[in-house]
Amino acid sequence: MLTTLRIKNLALVSDLTLELQPGCNIITGETGAGKSIIIGALNLVLGERADRTLIRSGEESCSVEAVFDVKNLRAPLKSFLDENGLEPCEDGQLVLRRAFAAAGTNRQFINGSPTTLNVLAAVGEWLVDMHGPHDHQSLLNPAKQLAILDAFGRLENDRDAFGELIRRRAALENEKSALIVDEKTYAQQLDLLRFQVQEISTARLQPGEDESVEAEFHRASNAAKLLQLSQSVLDVLSEADDSLLTQSGAAGRVLAELQRIDAGAAPLVELHAQATETLRELQSAVSHYADKVDVDPARLAEVEERLNLLHSLKRKYGATLAEVIAFGDAAKQKLELLESRDAALARLNAALEKLDGEIASAGKKLTAARKKVIPQLAKGVSKQLEDLGFKQSKFDVATAEAAVPSSSGTDTIEFQFAPNLGEPARALRAIASSGEMARVMLALKTVLAAEDEVPVLVFDEVDANVGGETANVVGEKMKQIGAKRQVLCITHLPQVAAASDAHFVVTKQVKDGRTISEITLLDKKSRVTELTRMLGGQGDAARKHAEALLK
């Protein structure tokens, strides 16, 4: 359930905390008081796109935080959080937070970890089912109707299994279509692949080879300069008349005389010997380096040719040699497949034939299960519609075989509705008014309450165009759904408000010259006052009516 919703600096809200209750939560208030802000804030924290014009005037940013108790959530939330690098829930509490600024910064968090809007929206789909004044139009979509039927019959696993078969078949068809080309195109593909495989395999590439070849080319192209510099160093060290080693010998003789006179100079003689040895090691190393420098035009040409080849392959097949090698491997596999096209096509056709049999079998099984469930759904919805004022109505589900199987099965369905006795049932989209649609949706939600896995259901004025005795029934339906799931409902109907487990009222206040929206959980006495207002009066008759509703 949603336990806490906190809103800061959103529209008329400065800082509001809503502590929701289990069961059916009703929100009422005057038109324009800010009831819709509550729903808007919940939409934002569940991943809806942000409208920065909603930031409270004079503020730089706004935020919404929602805390959910997810101890009994059926969705695989723990693994989803792990896969997306998010912190786990502590004590069964899931914390969602959304913040955005007028300057454009948009941030969202799950359990304190930053995340993307798509991840936030994915979690939101598991948590809350939103129904606004126009959302019942989704009932006119045959795909949505099929999903409702499957949810009622708990057929989602069978449907998902069928969808996986369809996806496997599509993959095989794609593989097959790559092989079925005209002979000219087939020959061209073979020639191209053979050339690519030959060019890459002949090069005998090694990952990272281009770096070592580049370094060798740089040395080879500068060999004469390297020899010149090496010789200059050797001249300074040992080959010139005034070389360092010559001067070191002279210094050594002087230090030996110094030690003969003063034995305390022995450390100086030792240091000189070490320095001289270091100079000799340097002279030997430079000489060895010069011997390895190869001023060989033929080798330079060979290295340059190899380097040009590597660069050419990378321009054609990949940014790195590893990518070029991977391209060659893939081309080789495709070449082998094309060269054995007939055998590959035979294999794919056999696999498709086998898969078509599995699809036909799974489709029949899913269709049979749906046909078994349809009377139960029709009976349940018709009963709920009767309670909602359609005393002689009939709800049914028409089925037909789809022209082409889809991931949802081999069936198409259409919800049908006959609101009056003696009229034939027709497609819901053809006959239902907005008031009828709202009641059909409520009937479906009541029937589905036990099966639906989304724990929080939000109704935003979906009881529009409903009144009289039907309004009492709508309130009872909300309460029934609230026994299975948490309900949050915005309504203008006192009969609906009276049936709630918790009643909140939104009011507008003026503080420090600014208008703000506030929300209050009503006690029994305050509920009577609010219901009296909703009934249109403050007299004794309206108040007694309000008290009667609460009883």
Coordinates of C-alpha atoms in Angstrom, one line a residue, residues 56-302:
R56 CA 5.1 26.8 -7.3
S57 CA 5.5 30.5 -8.2
G58 CA 8.6 32.0 -6.7
E59 CA 10.3 28.6 -6.1
E60 CA 13.3 27.1 -8.0
S61 CA 12.3 23.4 -7.7
C62 CA 9.7 21.0 -6.5
S63 CA 9.7 17.4 -5.3
V64 CA 7.4 14.5 -4.6
E65 CA 8.2 11.5 -2.4
A66 CA 6.1 8.4 -2.1
V67 CA 6.6 5.6 0.5
F68 CA 5.1 2.1 -0.3
D69 CA 4.8 -0.9 2.0
V70 CA 5.8 -3.7 -0.4
K71 CA 6.0 -6.6 2.0
N72 CA 3.2 -8.4 0.2
L73 CA 3.9 -7.2 -3.4
R74 CA 3.8 -10.1 -5.8
A75 CA 6.0 -8.5 -8.5
P76 CA 9.7 -9.5 -8.6
L77 CA 10.8 -6.2 -7.1
K78 CA 13.9 -7.4 -5.3
S79 CA 15.5 -8.9 -8.4
F80 CA 14.5 -5.8 -10.4
L81 CA 16.3 -3.5 -8.0
D82 CA 19.4 -5.7 -8.0
E83 CA 19.5 -5.8 -11.8
N84 CA 19.3 -2.0 -12.0
G85 CA 21.9 -1.3 -9.3
L86 CA 19.4 0.1 -6.8
E87 CA 19.4 -0.2 -3.0
P88 CA 17.1 -2.9 -1.5
C89 CA 14.0 -2.1 0.5
E90 CA 14.5 -1.7 4.2
D91 CA 11.8 -3.2 6.5
G92 CA 9.6 -3.7 3.4
Q93 CA 9.5 0.0 2.6
L94 CA 10.0 1.2 -1.0
V95 CA 10.8 5.0 -1.3
L96 CA 10.3 6.7 -4.6
R97 CA 11.4 10.4 -5.0
R98 CA 11.2 12.8 -7.9
A99 CA 12.6 16.3 -8.1
F100 CA 12.8 18.8 -10.9
A101 CA 13.9 22.4 -11.1
A102 CA 12.9 25.4 -13.2
A103 CA 16.4 25.4 -14.7
G104 CA 15.9 22.0 -16.2
T105 CA 17.4 19.6 -13.8
N106 CA 15.3 16.4 -13.4
R107 CA 16.2 13.7 -10.9
Q108 CA 14.6 10.6 -9.7
F109 CA 15.5 8.2 -6.9
I110 CA 14.5 4.7 -5.7
N111 CA 15.5 3.9 -2.1
G112 CA 17.9 6.8 -2.3
S113 CA 19.7 5.6 -5.4
P114 CA 19.6 7.7 -8.6
T115 CA 17.8 6.1 -11.5
T116 CA 16.2 6.8 -14.9
L117 CA 12.7 7.8 -15.6
N118 CA 12.0 4.6 -17.5
V119 CA 13.1 2.5 -14.4
L120 CA 10.9 4.6 -12.2
A121 CA 7.9 4.2 -14.5
A122 CA 8.5 0.4 -14.7
V123 CA 8.3 0.2 -10.9
G124 CA 5.2 2.4 -10.9
E125 CA 3.3 0.0 -13.2
W126 CA 3.7 -2.7 -10.5
L127 CA 2.4 -0.4 -7.7
V128 CA -0.4 1.8 -8.9
D129 CA -3.3 1.5 -11.4
M130 CA -4.5 5.0 -12.3
H131 CA -8.0 5.8 -13.7
G132 CA -8.8 9.4 -14.6
P133 CA -12.0 10.8 -16.0
H134 CA -11.0 9.7 -19.5
D135 CA -9.0 6.5 -18.8
H136 CA -12.1 4.3 -19.1
Q137 CA -11.7 4.9 -22.8
S138 CA -9.0 2.3 -22.7
L139 CA -11.8 -0.2 -22.3
L140 CA -12.6 0.4 -26.0
N141 CA -9.3 -1.1 -27.0
P142 CA -9.6 -4.8 -28.0
A143 CA -6.1 -5.5 -26.8
K144 CA -6.9 -4.0 -23.4
Q145 CA -10.1 -6.0 -23.3
L146 CA -8.1 -9.2 -24.0
A147 CA -5.7 -8.3 -21.2
I148 CA -8.6 -7.9 -18.8
L149 CA -10.0 -11.2 -19.8
D150 CA -6.7 -13.0 -19.3
A151 CA -6.2 -11.2 -15.9
F152 CA -9.6 -12.4 -14.7
G153 CA -8.8 -16.0 -15.8
R154 CA -5.2 -15.8 -14.5
L155 CA -4.1 -16.9 -18.0
E156 CA -1.1 -14.6 -18.1
N157 CA 1.4 -17.4 -17.9
D158 CA -0.2 -19.3 -20.8
R159 CA -0.4 -16.0 -22.8
D160 CA 3.3 -15.3 -22.1
A161 CA 4.3 -18.8 -23.2
F162 CA 2.4 -18.4 -26.4
G163 CA 4.1 -15.0 -27.0
E164 CA 7.5 -16.6 -26.5
L165 CA 6.6 -19.1 -29.3
I166 CA 5.7 -16.3 -31.6
R167 CA 8.9 -14.4 -30.9
R168 CA 10.9 -17.6 -31.6
R169 CA 9.1 -18.1 -34.9
A170 CA 9.8 -14.5 -35.9
A171 CA 13.5 -15.0 -35.2
L172 CA 13.5 -18.1 -37.4
E173 CA 11.7 -16.2 -40.2
N174 CA 14.3 -13.4 -40.0
E175 CA 17.0 -16.0 -40.3
K176 CA 15.3 -17.6 -43.2
S177 CA 14.6 -14.4 -45.1
A178 CA 18.3 -13.6 -45.0
L179 CA 18.9 -16.8 -47.0
I180 CA 16.1 -16.4 -49.5
V181 CA 17.4 -14.0 -52.2
D182 CA 17.5 -14.1 -55.9
E183 CA 20.5 -15.8 -57.6
K184 CA 22.2 -12.6 -58.6
T185 CA 22.0 -11.1 -55.1
Y186 CA 23.1 -14.5 -53.7
A187 CA 26.2 -14.6 -55.9
Q188 CA 27.0 -11.0 -55.0
Q189 CA 26.7 -11.8 -51.3
L190 CA 29.0 -14.8 -51.7
D191 CA 31.6 -12.8 -53.6
L192 CA 31.6 -10.0 -51.0
L193 CA 31.8 -12.4 -48.0
R194 CA 34.6 -14.5 -49.6
F195 CA 36.6 -11.3 -50.3
Q196 CA 36.1 -10.0 -46.7
V197 CA 37.0 -13.4 -45.1
Q198 CA 40.0 -13.8 -47.4
E199 CA 41.3 -10.2 -46.8
I200 CA 41.0 -10.5 -43.0
S201 CA 42.3 -14.1 -42.6
T202 CA 45.2 -13.5 -44.9
A203 CA 46.3 -10.6 -42.7
R204 CA 46.8 -13.0 -39.7
L205 CA 45.9 -10.2 -37.3
Q206 CA 46.7 -10.1 -33.6
P207 CA 44.8 -7.9 -31.2
G208 CA 46.9 -4.8 -30.3
E209 CA 49.4 -5.5 -33.1
D210 CA 48.8 -2.1 -34.7
E211 CA 50.4 -0.4 -31.6
S212 CA 53.6 -2.4 -31.8
V213 CA 53.8 -1.9 -35.6
E214 CA 53.2 1.8 -35.2
A215 CA 56.1 2.0 -32.7
E216 CA 58.4 0.0 -35.0
F217 CA 57.6 2.2 -38.0
H218 CA 58.3 5.3 -36.0
R219 CA 61.8 3.9 -35.0
A220 CA 62.6 2.6 -38.4
S221 CA 61.7 5.9 -40.1
N222 CA 63.9 7.8 -37.7
A223 CA 66.8 5.3 -37.7
A224 CA 69.4 7.7 -39.1
K225 CA 68.6 10.3 -36.6
L226 CA 68.7 7.7 -33.7
L227 CA 72.2 6.6 -34.9
Q228 CA 73.4 10.2 -35.0
L229 CA 72.2 10.9 -31.5
S230 CA 73.6 7.6 -30.2
Q231 CA 77.0 8.5 -31.6
S232 CA 76.9 11.9 -30.1
V233 CA 76.3 10.4 -26.7
L234 CA 79.2 7.9 -27.2
D235 CA 81.5 10.8 -28.2
V236 CA 80.7 12.6 -25.0
L237 CA 81.1 9.5 -22.9
S238 CA 84.3 7.9 -24.3
E239 CA 85.3 8.7 -27.9
A240 CA 86.2 12.4 -27.8
D241 CA 89.6 13.6 -26.5
D242 CA 87.9 15.3 -23.6
S243 CA 85.3 12.6 -23.0
L244 CA 83.7 12.1 -19.6
L245 CA 85.6 8.8 -19.0
T246 CA 88.9 10.5 -20.0
Q247 CA 88.2 13.3 -17.5
S248 CA 87.1 10.7 -14.9
G249 CA 90.5 9.0 -15.2
A250 CA 92.2 12.3 -14.5
A251 CA 90.0 12.9 -11.5
G252 CA 90.7 9.4 -10.2
R253 CA 94.4 10.0 -10.2
V254 CA 94.0 13.3 -8.2
L255 CA 91.7 11.6 -5.7
A256 CA 94.2 8.7 -5.3
E257 CA 96.9 11.3 -4.4
L258 CA 94.4 13.0 -2.0
Q259 CA 93.8 9.6 -0.3
R260 CA 97.5 9.0 0.0
I261 CA 97.9 12.2 1.9
D262 CA 94.6 11.8 3.9
A263 CA 93.2 8.4 4.5
G264 CA 89.9 10.1 5.4
A265 CA 89.3 10.8 1.7
A266 CA 88.7 7.1 1.0
P267 CA 84.9 7.5 0.6
L268 CA 85.6 10.0 -2.1
V269 CA 87.7 7.6 -4.0
E270 CA 84.9 5.0 -3.6
L271 CA 82.3 7.3 -4.9
H272 CA 84.5 8.2 -7.9
A273 CA 84.8 4.5 -8.7
Q274 CA 81.1 4.0 -8.6
A275 CA 80.5 7.0 -10.8
T276 CA 83.1 5.8 -13.3
E277 CA 81.5 2.4 -13.4
T278 CA 78.1 4.0 -14.0
L279 CA 79.5 5.9 -17.0
R280 CA 81.0 2.8 -18.4
E281 CA 77.6 1.0 -18.1
L282 CA 75.9 3.9 -19.8
Q283 CA 78.5 3.8 -22.6
S284 CA 78.0 0.1 -23.0
A285 CA 74.2 0.4 -23.1
V286 CA 74.2 3.2 -25.6
S287 CA 76.6 1.3 -27.8
H288 CA 74.4 -1.8 -27.6
Y289 CA 71.3 0.4 -28.5
A290 CA 73.2 1.8 -31.5
D291 CA 74.0 -1.7 -32.7
K292 CA 70.3 -2.6 -32.8
V293 CA 69.3 0.5 -34.8
D294 CA 68.7 -0.9 -38.2
V295 CA 69.0 1.6 -41.1
D296 CA 67.4 -0.8 -43.5
P297 CA 65.1 0.8 -46.2
A298 CA 63.7 -2.6 -47.1
R299 CA 62.6 -3.2 -43.5
L300 CA 61.2 0.3 -43.3
A301 CA 59.1 -0.4 -46.4
E302 CA 57.9 -3.7 -45.0

